Amino acid sequence: MFEEWKHLNIRLDIWHFMRRFSVGCTTDSHQLYATFMGRLSHCIFMWDEDDLKALKIAKQSELEAKGRTPSEADVLRSISQSELALHCKRTTRGVRETQVLIERLIQGLDGDNGRDTLGVPLINSARMSEIVKSQKKHVTCIQDPQGIQLYLQTGNVLKGGHPLPTYRCARGSTSLESFHLHLNRFIPGTLASDVFFQAYLLDGLSRWNEDRAVAASKDEQSCSYNHLLRHAANTLAEEVLGEKIIPYVGPRQYTGELIGVEYLYQQTGKVLQD
C-alpha cells in the first residue's frame, strides 16, 4: 500500500502490541494478569541508566533528609511509576532481545507456575502459542526509529537537593487517539455543503498539525493561526527589531495528494468546486 512513499517508516503502537498478547490470557481479572502486563512492558523497554542512577541518588537523599537510612531496595520501592516517567527516558531493547524476553516470560508463567489460588491458569497455552508465532514479525515495528529524538526536556526540578531533568515523550498514541475525536469537531453543526465541509476539514487539519509540531518542540504557541497575519508581523518586526518574533514556517510545496471530499469525489467521478 505504501510502496510509493520510499521514506515512510511504519511503526506499531506498543500498547496495541501488548494488548494482542493479553488476548492469550484466560481473563484480565486473573491475579497474575497485572504482573504479566508489567513484565511484558519490561521485555520491550529499558530505562536510561544515567537518568535512573540520578533519580535513585536524589530519592536516597530525600529519604535521608527524613531521618531514614534506606537500603537500595527501599529506594527502589519509594520511586513511583510517575517519577520514572517524568525523570527517566526509555528506549526499546532491540528485536532479538525483546523476542527472547517475551518467550521466557510466557514460558515462566505458563502451566502450573501461572495458576492463581483457585487453580485457574493465567495463560491459554494453545492460544498464546499462536499469538507468539503471529506477532514475531511485528517486533521490528515497535522499535524506536533511528535518529529520531523522542524525548524533549521541559525543565528541571530539585529532589532531595539534587537537580533532575523533566521529560516529555513523543512516544504513545494519545494524540492519535484524540485526533479521531477532534476530527469530528472540525465540522460545526450537522449540515454543510461539500465546499464548506472541505474548507472546515482542511482548516482543522492545518491547526492540528501546527499544534502537534509546537508540542513536539520548544517553540512557543503562536497567538494566531492566520499565516498571512503572522508573516506580516514578522516582516514588520524584521524592519523594526531586525529579527522575527513569531515562529513561522511557510507552506510546503503541494504534492498533489487528495484529501477529504476531493479524495471521495475522485473515486466517484464528481468534481469539487474550485
PDB file of C-alpha atoms in Angstrom:
ATOM      1  CA  MET A   1       0.000   0.000   0.000  1.00  0.00           C
ATOM      2  CA  PHE A   2       2.837   2.413   0.820  1.00  0.00           C
ATOM      3  CA  GLU A   3       5.409   1.425  -1.813  1.00  0.00           C
ATOM      4  CA  GLU A   4       5.289   4.847  -3.494  1.00  0.00           C
ATOM      5  CA  TRP A   5       6.384   6.557  -0.254  1.00  0.00           C
ATOM      6  CA  LYS A   6      10.034   5.498  -0.165  1.00  0.00           C
ATOM      7  CA  HIS A   7      10.955   7.292   3.071  1.00  0.00           C
ATOM      8  CA  LEU A   8       7.905   6.296   5.119  1.00  0.00           C
ATOM      9  CA  ASN A   9       8.654   4.473   8.390  1.00  0.00           C
ATOM     10  CA  ILE A  10       5.746   2.402   9.693  1.00  0.00           C
ATOM     11  CA  ARG A  11       5.573   1.750  13.423  1.00  0.00           C
ATOM     12  CA  LEU A  12       3.134  -0.262  15.542  1.00  0.00           C
ATOM     13  CA  ASP A  13       1.835   1.313  18.744  1.00  0.00           C
ATOM     14  CA  ILE A  14       3.460  -0.627  21.596  1.00  0.00           C
ATOM     15  CA  TRP A  15       0.364  -0.665  23.817  1.00  0.00           C
ATOM     16  CA  HIS A  16      -1.652  -2.173  20.967  1.00  0.00           C
ATOM     17  CA  PHE A  17       1.117  -4.753  20.520  1.00  0.00           C
ATOM     18  CA  MET A  18       0.918  -5.655  24.214  1.00  0.00           C
ATOM     19  CA  ARG A  19      -2.874  -5.917  24.083  1.00  0.00           C
ATOM     20  CA  ARG A  20      -2.548  -8.600  21.420  1.00  0.00           C
ATOM     21  CA  PHE A  21      -0.676 -10.765  23.950  1.00  0.00           C
ATOM     22  CA  SER A  22      -3.255 -10.082  26.633  1.00  0.00           C
ATOM     23  CA  VAL A  23      -5.787 -11.969  24.480  1.00  0.00           C
ATOM     24  CA  GLY A  24      -3.758 -15.112  25.238  1.00  0.00           C
ATOM     25  CA  CYS A  25      -4.624 -14.793  28.939  1.00  0.00           C
ATOM     26  CA  THR A  26      -7.651 -16.617  30.272  1.00  0.00           C
ATOM     27  CA  THR A  27      -9.081 -13.447  31.866  1.00  0.00           C
ATOM     28  CA  ASP A  28      -7.925  -9.934  32.714  1.00  0.00           C
ATOM     29  CA  SER A  29      -9.233 -10.389  36.279  1.00  0.00           C
ATOM     30  CA  HIS A  30      -6.648 -13.110  36.977  1.00  0.00           C
ATOM     31  CA  GLN A  31      -4.426 -12.429  39.999  1.00  0.00           C
ATOM     32  CA  LEU A  32      -1.284 -12.539  37.845  1.00  0.00           C
ATOM     33  CA  TYR A  33      -2.631 -10.537  34.899  1.00  0.00           C
ATOM     34  CA  ALA A  34      -1.227  -7.182  36.084  1.00  0.00           C
ATOM     35  CA  THR A  35       2.126  -8.835  36.802  1.00  0.00           C
ATOM     36  CA  PHE A  36       2.186 -10.332  33.314  1.00  0.00           C
ATOM     37  CA  MET A  37       1.460  -6.999  31.607  1.00  0.00           C
ATOM     38  CA  GLY A  38       4.050  -5.177  33.733  1.00  0.00           C
ATOM     39  CA  ARG A  39       6.739  -7.721  32.897  1.00  0.00           C
ATOM     40  CA  LEU A  40       5.734  -7.643  29.234  1.00  0.00           C
ATOM     41  CA  SER A  41       6.409  -3.901  29.223  1.00  0.00           C
ATOM     42  CA  HIS A  42       9.803  -4.608  30.819  1.00  0.00           C
ATOM     43  CA  CYS A  43      10.563  -7.042  27.987  1.00  0.00           C
ATOM     44  CA  ILE A  44      10.131  -4.203  25.480  1.00  0.00           C
ATOM     45  CA  PHE A  45      11.525  -1.150  27.297  1.00  0.00           C
ATOM     46  CA  MET A  46      14.596  -0.370  29.361  1.00  0.00           C
ATOM     47  CA  TRP A  47      15.266   2.773  31.391  1.00  0.00           C
ATOM     48  CA  ASP A  48      18.199   5.049  30.625  1.00  0.00           C
ATOM     49  CA  GLU A  49      20.917   4.076  33.127  1.00  0.00           C
ATOM     50  CA  ASP A  50      22.191   7.609  33.742  1.00  0.00           C
ATOM     51  CA  ASP A  51      18.702   9.016  34.345  1.00  0.00           C
ATOM     52  CA  LEU A  52      17.786   6.121  36.651  1.00  0.00           C
ATOM     53  CA  LYS A  53      21.012   6.491  38.629  1.00  0.00           C
ATOM     54  CA  ALA A  54      20.415  10.240  39.115  1.00  0.00           C
ATOM     55  CA  LEU A  55      16.834   9.587  40.272  1.00  0.00           C
ATOM     56  CA  LYS A  56      17.975   6.942  42.775  1.00  0.00           C
ATOM     57  CA  ILE A  57      20.579   9.306  44.245  1.00  0.00           C
ATOM     58  CA  ALA A  58      18.001  12.089  44.574  1.00  0.00           C
ATOM     59  CA  LYS A  59      15.452   9.740  46.123  1.00  0.00           C
ATOM     60  CA  GLN A  60      18.002   8.414  48.614  1.00  0.00           C
ATOM     61  CA  SER A  61      18.877  11.950  49.693  1.00  0.00           C
ATOM     62  CA  GLU A  62      15.170  12.723  50.057  1.00  0.00           C
ATOM     63  CA  LEU A  63      14.659   9.714  52.345  1.00  0.00           C
ATOM     64  CA  GLU A  64      17.792  10.511  54.364  1.00  0.00           C
ATOM     65  CA  ALA A  65      16.506  14.044  54.931  1.00  0.00           C
ATOM     66  CA  LYS A  66      13.519  12.448  56.718  1.00  0.00           C
ATOM     67  CA  GLY A  67      15.850  10.707  59.162  1.00  0.00           C
ATOM     68  CA  ARG A  68      15.859   7.307  57.462  1.00  0.00           C
ATOM     69  CA  THR A  69      18.785   5.142  56.367  1.00  0.00           C
ATOM     70  CA  PRO A  70      17.342   3.453  53.283  1.00  0.00           C
ATOM     71  CA  SER A  71      18.760   0.412  51.546  1.00  0.00           C
ATOM     72  CA  GLU A  72      18.846   0.249  47.757  1.00  0.00           C
ATOM     73  CA  ALA A  73      15.672  -1.876  47.838  1.00  0.00           C
ATOM     74  CA  ASP A  74      13.939   0.815  49.951  1.00  0.00           C
ATOM     75  CA  VAL A  75      14.981   3.475  47.443  1.00  0.00           C
ATOM     76  CA  LEU A  76      13.612   1.479  44.508  1.00  0.00           C
ATOM     77  CA  ARG A  77      10.319   0.826  46.311  1.00  0.00           C
ATOM     78  CA  SER A  78       9.902   4.529  47.032  1.00  0.00           C
ATOM     79  CA  ILE A  79      10.225   5.511  43.348  1.00  0.00           C
ATOM     80  CA  SER A  80       6.790   5.702  41.723  1.00  0.00           C
ATOM     81  CA  GLN A  81       5.968   4.985  38.099  1.00  0.00           C
ATOM     82  CA  SER A  82       5.048   8.644  37.572  1.00  0.00           C
ATOM     83  CA  GLU A  83       8.506   9.718  38.822  1.00  0.00           C
ATOM     84  CA  LEU A  84      10.197   7.252  36.474  1.00  0.00           C
ATOM     85  CA  ALA A  85       8.192   8.529  33.523  1.00  0.00           C
ATOM     86  CA  LEU A  86       8.874  12.170  34.429  1.00  0.00           C
ATOM     87  CA  HIS A  87      12.625  11.974  35.080  1.00  0.00           C
ATOM     88  CA  CYS A  88      13.874   8.991  33.034  1.00  0.00           C
ATOM     89  CA  LYS A  89      13.988   8.258  29.317  1.00  0.00           C
ATOM     90  CA  ARG A  90      13.058   4.823  27.970  1.00  0.00           C
ATOM     91  CA  THR A  91      14.305   3.038  24.886  1.00  0.00           C
ATOM     92  CA  THR A  92      13.344  -0.220  23.230  1.00  0.00           C
ATOM     93  CA  ARG A  93      15.659  -3.204  23.727  1.00  0.00           C
ATOM     94  CA  GLY A  94      16.062  -4.346  20.138  1.00  0.00           C
ATOM     95  CA  VAL A  95      14.391  -7.088  18.136  1.00  0.00           C
ATOM     96  CA  ARG A  96      16.341 -10.155  19.270  1.00  0.00           C
ATOM     97  CA  GLU A  97      16.432  -9.307  22.982  1.00  0.00           C
ATOM     98  CA  THR A  98      12.725  -8.447  23.011  1.00  0.00           C
ATOM     99  CA  GLN A  99      11.750 -11.728  21.356  1.00  0.00           C
ATOM    100  CA  VAL A 100      13.850 -13.773  23.812  1.00  0.00           C
ATOM    101  CA  LEU A 101      12.498 -11.968  26.883  1.00  0.00           C
ATOM    102  CA  ILE A 102       8.860 -12.311  25.781  1.00  0.00           C
ATOM    103  CA  GLU A 103       9.283 -16.035  25.155  1.00  0.00           C
ATOM    104  CA  ARG A 104      10.922 -16.505  28.572  1.00  0.00           C
ATOM    105  CA  LEU A 105       8.135 -14.549  30.258  1.00  0.00           C
ATOM    106  CA  ILE A 106       5.421 -16.686  28.693  1.00  0.00           C
ATOM    107  CA  GLN A 107       7.256 -19.904  29.486  1.00  0.00           C
ATOM    108  CA  GLY A 108       7.728 -18.789  33.087  1.00  0.00           C
ATOM    109  CA  LEU A 109       4.017 -18.095  33.639  1.00  0.00           C
ATOM    110  CA  ASP A 110       2.602 -20.914  31.536  1.00  0.00           C
ATOM    111  CA  GLY A 111       1.132 -24.027  33.149  1.00  0.00           C
ATOM    112  CA  ASP A 112       1.261 -24.534  36.911  1.00  0.00           C
ATOM    113  CA  ASN A 113       3.514 -21.504  37.514  1.00  0.00           C
ATOM    114  CA  GLY A 114       0.720 -19.214  36.337  1.00  0.00           C
ATOM    115  CA  ARG A 115      -2.163 -20.614  38.387  1.00  0.00           C
ATOM    116  CA  ASP A 116      -3.942 -18.465  40.959  1.00  0.00           C
ATOM    117  CA  THR A 117      -5.134 -19.552  44.408  1.00  0.00           C
ATOM    118  CA  LEU A 118      -8.175 -21.230  42.817  1.00  0.00           C
ATOM    119  CA  GLY A 119      -6.035 -23.177  40.375  1.00  0.00           C
ATOM    120  CA  VAL A 120      -7.040 -21.135  37.313  1.00  0.00           C
ATOM    121  CA  PRO A 121      -4.150 -20.796  34.817  1.00  0.00           C
ATOM    122  CA  LEU A 122      -3.152 -17.339  33.625  1.00  0.00           C
ATOM    123  CA  ILE A 123      -2.259 -18.357  30.062  1.00  0.00           C
ATOM    124  CA  ASN A 124      -4.260 -20.263  27.483  1.00  0.00           C
ATOM    125  CA  SER A 125      -1.304 -22.226  26.097  1.00  0.00           C
ATOM    126  CA  ALA A 126      -2.711 -23.045  22.648  1.00  0.00           C
ATOM    127  CA  ARG A 127      -3.968 -19.509  22.025  1.00  0.00           C
ATOM    128  CA  MET A 128      -0.791 -17.844  23.313  1.00  0.00           C
ATOM    129  CA  SER A 129       1.369 -20.100  21.138  1.00  0.00           C
ATOM    130  CA  GLU A 130      -0.440 -18.876  18.016  1.00  0.00           C
ATOM    131  CA  ILE A 131      -0.158 -15.268  19.162  1.00  0.00           C
ATOM    132  CA  VAL A 132       3.603 -15.570  19.670  1.00  0.00           C
ATOM    133  CA  LYS A 133       4.040 -17.030  16.187  1.00  0.00           C
ATOM    134  CA  SER A 134       1.966 -14.300  14.521  1.00  0.00           C
ATOM    135  CA  GLN A 135       3.470 -11.380  16.468  1.00  0.00           C
ATOM    136  CA  LYS A 136       7.153 -12.217  15.966  1.00  0.00           C
ATOM    137  CA  LYS A 137       7.217 -10.376  12.663  1.00  0.00           C
ATOM    138  CA  HIS A 138       5.846  -7.220  14.326  1.00  0.00           C
ATOM    139  CA  VAL A 139       8.614  -6.872  16.933  1.00  0.00           C
ATOM    140  CA  THR A 140      10.649  -4.904  14.383  1.00  0.00           C
ATOM    141  CA  CYS A 141       7.772  -2.432  14.024  1.00  0.00           C
ATOM    142  CA  ILE A 142       7.759  -1.453  17.714  1.00  0.00           C
ATOM    143  CA  GLN A 143      11.443  -0.481  17.896  1.00  0.00           C
ATOM    144  CA  ASP A 144      12.372   3.170  18.264  1.00  0.00           C
ATOM    145  CA  PRO A 145      13.299   4.665  14.860  1.00  0.00           C
ATOM    146  CA  GLN A 146      16.967   5.517  14.447  1.00  0.00           C
ATOM    147  CA  GLY A 147      17.979   9.169  14.569  1.00  0.00           C
ATOM    148  CA  ILE A 148      14.640  10.487  15.891  1.00  0.00           C
ATOM    149  CA  GLN A 149      14.573  12.290  19.232  1.00  0.00           C
ATOM    150  CA  LEU A 150      11.548  11.005  21.141  1.00  0.00           C
ATOM    151  CA  TYR A 151      12.200  12.930  24.367  1.00  0.00           C
ATOM    152  CA  LEU A 152      12.140  16.664  24.968  1.00  0.00           C
ATOM    153  CA  GLN A 153      13.496  18.128  28.205  1.00  0.00           C
ATOM    154  CA  THR A 154      10.880  20.507  29.569  1.00  0.00           C
ATOM    155  CA  GLY A 155      12.684  21.726  32.669  1.00  0.00           C
ATOM    156  CA  ASN A 156      14.442  20.815  35.930  1.00  0.00           C
ATOM    157  CA  VAL A 157      13.245  20.169  39.477  1.00  0.00           C
ATOM    158  CA  LEU A 158      15.036  19.748  42.805  1.00  0.00           C
ATOM    159  CA  LYS A 159      14.508  16.438  44.579  1.00  0.00           C
ATOM    160  CA  GLY A 160      16.471  15.713  47.717  1.00  0.00           C
ATOM    161  CA  GLY A 161      18.691  18.680  46.904  1.00  0.00           C
ATOM    162  CA  HIS A 162      19.655  17.224  43.515  1.00  0.00           C
ATOM    163  CA  PRO A 163      18.546  18.748  40.177  1.00  0.00           C
ATOM    164  CA  LEU A 164      16.624  16.318  37.982  1.00  0.00           C
ATOM    165  CA  PRO A 165      15.513  16.911  34.376  1.00  0.00           C
ATOM    166  CA  THR A 166      11.855  16.535  33.450  1.00  0.00           C
ATOM    167  CA  TYR A 167      10.962  14.999  30.108  1.00  0.00           C
ATOM    168  CA  ARG A 168       8.037  14.840  27.728  1.00  0.00           C
ATOM    169  CA  CYS A 169       7.895  11.808  25.459  1.00  0.00           C
ATOM    170  CA  ALA A 170       6.524  11.819  21.910  1.00  0.00           C
ATOM    171  CA  ARG A 171       6.006   8.061  22.026  1.00  0.00           C
ATOM    172  CA  GLY A 172       2.468   6.806  22.515  1.00  0.00           C
ATOM    173  CA  SER A 173      -0.911   7.029  20.846  1.00  0.00           C
ATOM    174  CA  THR A 174      -2.555   9.767  22.925  1.00  0.00           C
ATOM    175  CA  SER A 175      -2.512  12.427  20.199  1.00  0.00           C
ATOM    176  CA  LEU A 176      -3.522   9.898  17.551  1.00  0.00           C
ATOM    177  CA  GLU A 177      -6.429   8.553  19.603  1.00  0.00           C
ATOM    178  CA  SER A 178      -7.755  12.024  20.425  1.00  0.00           C
ATOM    179  CA  PHE A 179      -7.351  13.073  16.785  1.00  0.00           C
ATOM    180  CA  HIS A 180     -10.390  10.973  15.865  1.00  0.00           C
ATOM    181  CA  LEU A 181     -12.434  12.869  18.449  1.00  0.00           C
ATOM    182  CA  HIS A 182     -11.237  16.269  17.224  1.00  0.00           C
ATOM    183  CA  LEU A 183     -11.740  15.296  13.589  1.00  0.00           C
ATOM    184  CA  ASN A 184     -15.459  15.044  14.290  1.00  0.00           C
ATOM    185  CA  ARG A 185     -15.381  18.527  15.820  1.00  0.00           C
ATOM    186  CA  PHE A 186     -13.686  20.190  12.858  1.00  0.00           C
ATOM    187  CA  ILE A 187     -17.100  20.404  11.153  1.00  0.00           C
ATOM    188  CA  PRO A 188     -19.523  22.620  13.121  1.00  0.00           C
ATOM    189  CA  GLY A 189     -23.155  21.537  13.134  1.00  0.00           C
ATOM    190  CA  THR A 190     -24.607  18.624  11.189  1.00  0.00           C
ATOM    191  CA  LEU A 191     -25.158  20.208   7.753  1.00  0.00           C
ATOM    192  CA  ALA A 192     -22.530  21.607   5.400  1.00  0.00           C
ATOM    193  CA  SER A 193     -22.105  21.768   1.635  1.00  0.00           C
ATOM    194  CA  ASP A 194     -19.192  19.850   0.146  1.00  0.00           C
ATOM    195  CA  VAL A 195     -17.130  23.033  -0.334  1.00  0.00           C
ATOM    196  CA  PHE A 196     -17.653  24.283   3.211  1.00  0.00           C
ATOM    197  CA  PHE A 197     -17.081  20.767   4.584  1.00  0.00           C
ATOM    198  CA  GLN A 198     -13.738  20.626   2.765  1.00  0.00           C
ATOM    199  CA  ALA A 199     -12.775  24.116   3.990  1.00  0.00           C
ATOM    200  CA  TYR A 200     -13.574  23.247   7.616  1.00  0.00           C
ATOM    201  CA  LEU A 201     -11.690  19.970   7.316  1.00  0.00           C
ATOM    202  CA  LEU A 202      -8.509  21.478   5.820  1.00  0.00           C
ATOM    203  CA  ASP A 203      -8.515  24.319   8.344  1.00  0.00           C
ATOM    204  CA  GLY A 204      -8.879  21.850  11.215  1.00  0.00           C
ATOM    205  CA  LEU A 205      -6.116  19.614   9.881  1.00  0.00           C
ATOM    206  CA  SER A 206      -3.777  22.581   9.432  1.00  0.00           C
ATOM    207  CA  ARG A 207      -4.332  23.760  13.004  1.00  0.00           C
ATOM    208  CA  TRP A 208      -3.988  20.227  14.379  1.00  0.00           C
ATOM    209  CA  ASN A 209      -0.645  19.670  12.620  1.00  0.00           C
ATOM    210  CA  GLU A 210       0.633  23.028  13.813  1.00  0.00           C
ATOM    211  CA  ASP A 211      -0.335  22.295  17.430  1.00  0.00           C
ATOM    212  CA  ARG A 212       1.383  18.886  17.289  1.00  0.00           C
ATOM    213  CA  ALA A 213       4.549  20.459  15.868  1.00  0.00           C
ATOM    214  CA  VAL A 214       4.635  23.009  18.707  1.00  0.00           C
ATOM    215  CA  ALA A 215       4.012  20.277  21.297  1.00  0.00           C
ATOM    216  CA  ALA A 216       6.991  18.298  19.986  1.00  0.00           C
ATOM    217  CA  SER A 217       9.381  21.270  20.054  1.00  0.00           C
ATOM    218  CA  LYS A 218      10.475  24.098  22.326  1.00  0.00           C
ATOM    219  CA  ASP A 219       8.672  26.744  20.273  1.00  0.00           C
ATOM    220  CA  GLU A 220       6.005  28.823  21.974  1.00  0.00           C
ATOM    221  CA  GLN A 221       2.419  28.596  20.800  1.00  0.00           C
ATOM    222  CA  SER A 222       1.581  31.418  18.389  1.00  0.00           C
ATOM    223  CA  CYS A 223      -1.277  33.767  19.231  1.00  0.00           C
ATOM    224  CA  SER A 224      -2.854  33.282  15.796  1.00  0.00           C
ATOM    225  CA  TYR A 225      -3.287  30.564  13.174  1.00  0.00           C
ATOM    226  CA  ASN A 226      -3.536  33.181  10.396  1.00  0.00           C
ATOM    227  CA  HIS A 227      -0.407  32.674   8.302  1.00  0.00           C
ATOM    228  CA  LEU A 228      -0.800  35.977   6.444  1.00  0.00           C
ATOM    229  CA  LEU A 229      -1.071  37.865   9.728  1.00  0.00           C
ATOM    230  CA  ARG A 230       1.958  36.113  11.210  1.00  0.00           C
ATOM    231  CA  HIS A 231       4.017  36.702   8.068  1.00  0.00           C
ATOM    232  CA  ALA A 232       3.105  40.392   8.114  1.00  0.00           C
ATOM    233  CA  ALA A 233       4.040  40.656  11.825  1.00  0.00           C
ATOM    234  CA  ASN A 234       7.421  39.048  11.158  1.00  0.00           C
ATOM    235  CA  THR A 235       8.059  41.365   8.190  1.00  0.00           C
ATOM    236  CA  LEU A 236       7.395  44.452  10.330  1.00  0.00           C
ATOM    237  CA  ALA A 237       9.463  43.016  13.218  1.00  0.00           C
ATOM    238  CA  GLU A 238      12.439  42.493  10.918  1.00  0.00           C
ATOM    239  CA  GLU A 239      12.209  46.120   9.782  1.00  0.00           C
ATOM    240  CA  VAL A 240      11.972  47.459  13.357  1.00  0.00           C
ATOM    241  CA  LEU A 241      13.802  44.908  15.513  1.00  0.00           C
ATOM    242  CA  GLY A 242      15.930  43.158  12.921  1.00  0.00           C
ATOM    243  CA  GLU A 243      14.535  39.701  13.740  1.00  0.00           C
ATOM    244  CA  LYS A 244      11.363  37.641  13.506  1.00  0.00           C
ATOM    245  CA  ILE A 245       9.213  37.453  16.639  1.00  0.00           C
ATOM    246  CA  ILE A 246       6.767  34.659  15.699  1.00  0.00           C
ATOM    247  CA  PRO A 247       7.782  31.072  14.848  1.00  0.00           C
ATOM    248  CA  TYR A 248       6.639  30.606  11.271  1.00  0.00           C
ATOM    249  CA  VAL A 249       7.368  28.109   8.528  1.00  0.00           C
ATOM    250  CA  GLY A 250       5.893  28.770   5.111  1.00  0.00           C
ATOM    251  CA  PRO A 251       3.626  26.236   3.436  1.00  0.00           C
ATOM    252  CA  ARG A 252       5.368  23.336   1.714  1.00  0.00           C
ATOM    253  CA  GLN A 253       5.068  22.583  -1.969  1.00  0.00           C
ATOM    254  CA  TYR A 254       1.773  20.907  -2.869  1.00  0.00           C
ATOM    255  CA  THR A 255       2.330  17.244  -3.700  1.00  0.00           C
ATOM    256  CA  GLY A 256      -0.974  16.653  -5.476  1.00  0.00           C
ATOM    257  CA  GLU A 257      -2.348  14.470  -2.654  1.00  0.00           C
ATOM    258  CA  LEU A 258      -6.147  14.474  -2.455  1.00  0.00           C
ATOM    259  CA  ILE A 259      -7.727  14.936   0.978  1.00  0.00           C
ATOM    260  CA  GLY A 260     -11.266  14.609   2.290  1.00  0.00           C
ATOM    261  CA  VAL A 261     -14.052  15.435  -0.169  1.00  0.00           C
ATOM    262  CA  GLU A 262     -11.597  15.768  -3.066  1.00  0.00           C
ATOM    263  CA  TYR A 263     -10.461  12.182  -2.471  1.00  0.00           C
ATOM    264  CA  LEU A 264     -14.059  10.974  -2.211  1.00  0.00           C
ATOM    265  CA  TYR A 265     -15.110  12.714  -5.431  1.00  0.00           C
ATOM    266  CA  GLN A 266     -12.061  11.380  -7.267  1.00  0.00           C
ATOM    267  CA  GLN A 267     -13.381   7.883  -6.537  1.00  0.00           C
ATOM    268  CA  THR A 268     -16.889   8.679  -7.796  1.00  0.00           C
ATOM    269  CA  GLY A 269     -16.051  10.913 -10.787  1.00  0.00           C
ATOM    270  CA  LYS A 270     -17.578  14.075  -9.319  1.00  0.00           C
ATOM    271  CA  VAL A 271     -15.694  17.391  -9.263  1.00  0.00           C
ATOM    272  CA  LEU A 272     -15.397  19.659  -6.227  1.00  0.00           C
ATOM    273  CA  GLN A 273     -15.976  23.343  -6.857  1.00  0.00           C
ATOM    274  CA  ASP A 274     -12.658  25.191  -7.185  1.00  0.00           C
TER     275      ASP A 274
END
